[in-house]
Backbone as CSV, one residue per row, in Angstrom:
resi,resn,N_x,N_y,N_z,CA_x,CA_y,CA_z,C_x,C_y,C_z
1,MET,-49.534,-38.686,50.285,-49.515,-40.078,50.644,-50.546,-40.845,49.810
2,ILE,-51.722,-40.289,49.665,-52.781,-40.976,48.925,-52.374,-41.180,47.476
3,VAL,-51.844,-40.141,46.880,-51.439,-40.205,45.471,-50.372,-41.269,45.272
4,ARG,-49.359,-41.257,46.108,-48.278,-42.244,45.973,-48.763,-43.661,46.280
5,ALA,-49.588,-43.807,47.309,-50.090,-45.138,47.671,-50.972,-45.727,46.575
6,ALA,-51.632,-44.849,45.801,-52.482,-45.315,44.698,-51.666,-45.603,43.443
7,GLY,-50.348,-45.387,43.508,-49.476,-45.712,42.391,-49.227,-44.573,41.418
8,TYR,-49.674,-43.381,41.747,-49.449,-42.234,40.865,-48.154,-41.525,41.219
9,ARG,-47.495,-41.010,40.193,-46.268,-40.233,40.361,-46.418,-38.954,39.540
10,PRO,-46.975,-37.902,40.136,-47.191,-36.665,39.375,-45.887,-36.105,38.831
11,ARG,-45.969,-35.542,37.648,-44.799,-34.918,37.045,-44.385,-33.723,37.889
12,THR,-43.104,-33.396,37.833,-42.618,-32.267,38.615,-43.035,-30.935,38.006
13,VAL,-43.182,-30.866,36.695,-43.665,-29.640,36.070,-45.154,-29.541,36.352
14,GLY,-45.569,-28.437,36.960,-46.970,-28.314,37.349,-47.300,-29.232,38.499
15,GLY,-46.345,-29.452,39.370,-46.447,-30.462,40.418,-47.689,-30.415,41.274
16,HIS,-48.033,-29.250,41.824,-49.201,-29.187,42.689,-50.481,-29.435,41.903
17,TYR,-50.587,-28.837,40.739,-51.770,-29.071,39.899,-51.906,-30.559,39.614
18,ASN,-50.821,-31.178,39.183,-50.861,-32.604,38.850,-51.155,-33.471,40.077
19,THR,-50.670,-33.059,41.218,-50.948,-33.802,42.442,-52.435,-33.790,42.754
20,PHE,-53.092,-32.641,42.580,-54.513,-32.564,42.870,-55.340,-33.354,41.858
21,VAL,-54.909,-33.382,40.609,-55.577,-34.211,39.594,-55.422,-35.688,39.966
22,ALA,-54.221,-36.063,40.374,-53.963,-37.455,40.749,-54.720,-37.836,42.022
23,LEU,-54.891,-36.900,42.935,-55.644,-37.183,44.154,-57.082,-37.570,43.811
24,GLU,-57.661,-36.830,42.902,-59.023,-37.128,42.449,-59.077,-38.482,41.743
25,ALA,-58.057,-38.781,40.949,-58.020,-40.063,40.236,-57.796,-41.234,41.198
26,ALA,-57.045,-40.987,42.264,-56.743,-42.042,43.231,-58.009,-42.520,43.931
27,ASP,-58.889,-41.574,44.236,-60.142,-41.937,44.891,-61.127,-40.791,44.676
28,PRO,-62.212,-41.055,43.970,-63.202,-40.005,43.708,-63.772,-39.364,44.975
29,ALA,-63.627,-40.013,46.117,-64.087,-39.426,47.377,-63.353,-38.125,47.688
30,PHE,-62.191,-37.935,47.081,-61.403,-36.733,47.329,-61.621,-35.647,46.276
31,THR,-62.600,-35.810,45.413,-62.845,-34.860,44.324,-63.079,-33.438,44.840
32,LYS,-63.968,-33.302,45.798,-64.294,-31.976,46.315,-63.076,-31.331,46.987
33,LEU,-62.373,-32.096,47.782,-61.192,-31.575,48.468,-60.089,-31.229,47.479
34,SER,-59.928,-32.056,46.460,-58.939,-31.789,45.422,-59.233,-30.470,44.718
35,ALA,-60.502,-30.250,44.390,-60.895,-28.993,43.737,-60.644,-27.802,44.656
36,TYR,-60.923,-27.977,45.938,-60.696,-26.895,46.907,-59.208,-26.542,46.972
37,PHE,-58.361,-27.557,47.121,-56.922,-27.298,47.202,-56.397,-26.691,45.903
38,ASP,-56.936,-27.114,44.777,-56.493,-26.535,43.509,-56.899,-25.068,43.415
39,SER,-58.087,-24.725,43.894,-58.483,-23.311,43.870,-57.604,-22.489,44.803
40,CYS,-57.195,-23.067,45.918,-56.260,-22.383,46.824,-54.905,-22.203,46.150
41,ARG,-54.465,-23.216,45.420,-53.195,-23.137,44.688,-53.251,-22.000,43.677
42,PHE,-54.358,-21.920,42.954,-54.521,-20.877,41.946,-54.501,-19.490,42.586
43,LYS,-55.205,-19.347,43.701,-55.239,-18.053,44.376,-53.865,-17.693,44.936
44,ARG,-53.135,-18.686,45.432,-51.779,-18.419,45.913,-50.913,-17.910,44.779
45,ASN,-51.037,-18.530,43.604,-50.268,-18.065,42.447,-50.600,-16.618,42.120
46,LEU,-51.881,-16.284,42.138,-52.277,-14.890,41.873,-51.674,-13.951,42.902
47,SER,-51.763,-14.336,44.167,-51.262,-13.456,45.215,-49.751,-13.317,45.166
48,GLU,-49.092,-14.345,44.695,-47.629,-14.312,44.636,-47.119,-13.489,43.456
49,TYR,-47.837,-13.529,42.352,-47.315,-12.909,41.135,-48.032,-11.635,40.698
50,THR,-49.309,-11.454,41.069,-50.015,-10.283,40.557,-50.790,-9.502,41.596
51,ASP,-51.511,-10.154,42.477,-52.430,-9.476,43.389,-52.084,-9.757,44.849
52,ALA,-50.999,-9.233,45.321,-50.591,-9.474,46.704,-51.682,-9.033,47.674
53,GLY,-51.878,-9.815,48.709,-52.830,-9.461,49.753,-54.265,-9.875,49.501
54,ILE,-54.516,-10.734,48.515,-55.907,-11.115,48.217,-56.398,-12.276,49.076
55,VAL,-55.510,-12.929,49.787,-55.905,-14.039,50.652,-56.249,-13.466,52.023
56,THR,-57.465,-13.746,52.477,-57.907,-13.228,53.769,-57.460,-14.151,54.897
57,GLU,-57.513,-13.635,56.092,-57.168,-14.448,57.258,-58.153,-15.612,57.408
58,THR,-59.404,-15.358,57.106,-60.425,-16.410,57.169,-60.109,-17.529,56.174
59,GLU,-59.701,-17.145,54.953,-59.338,-18.159,53.955,-58.135,-18.971,54.403
60,ALA,-57.172,-18.308,55.014,-55.990,-19.017,55.510,-56.378,-19.997,56.613
61,GLU,-57.277,-19.585,57.486,-57.744,-20.477,58.548,-58.519,-21.667,57.976
62,GLU,-59.336,-21.422,56.953,-60.079,-22.510,56.299,-59.131,-23.503,55.644
63,LEU,-58.072,-22.990,55.018,-57.095,-23.865,54.389,-56.377,-24.724,55.420
64,LEU,-56.012,-24.125,56.538,-55.362,-24.884,57.605,-56.286,-25.988,58.119
65,LYS,-57.558,-25.663,58.272,-58.540,-26.666,58.716,-58.655,-27.801,57.698
66,ALA,-58.680,-27.446,56.405,-58.771,-28.466,55.352,-57.518,-29.333,55.317
67,ALA,-56.353,-28.728,55.552,-55.101,-29.493,55.562,-55.095,-30.490,56.716
68,ARG,-55.581,-30.056,57.856,-55.671,-30.980,59.005,-56.655,-32.109,58.709
69,GLN,-57.759,-31.768,58.055,-58.773,-32.774,57.747,-58.267,-33.796,56.736
70,ILE,-57.523,-33.344,55.724,-57.035,-34.318,54.743,-56.006,-35.249,55.378
71,ALA,-55.277,-34.779,56.376,-54.343,-35.665,57.071,-55.120,-36.779,57.781
72,ILE,-56.220,-36.417,58.395,-57.072,-37.414,59.078,-57.688,-38.363,58.043
73,ASP,-58.219,-37.793,56.956,-58.833,-38.596,55.912,-57.830,-39.537,55.247
74,ALA,-56.609,-39.061,55.049,-55.571,-39.878,54.412,-55.220,-41.083,55.277
75,GLU,-55.102,-40.858,56.579,-54.794,-41.986,57.474,-55.938,-42.984,57.493
76,ALA,-57.163,-42.504,57.471,-58.326,-43.411,57.460,-58.396,-44.152,56.131
77,TRP,-58.043,-43.480,55.037,-58.085,-44.086,53.701,-57.059,-45.193,53.575
78,TYR,-55.885,-44.953,54.099,-54.778,-45.893,53.970,-55.042,-47.121,54.799
């Protein structure tokens, strides 16, 4: 929502990566969160293609917490 509301339209190739770059560009306040989500994206790629099982339950819980928080932050931002 933040990316689209700021007028960015990330390319479909590399979509998640581009979305996180655009999130940071939309508002520098999201820089830290954007970097966190991008590192999660990278780790998901590793777990999907080379190192299955590298994501811990704690990491999954942290990601869920961050996803809930960005939903709150996005509504406050808008």
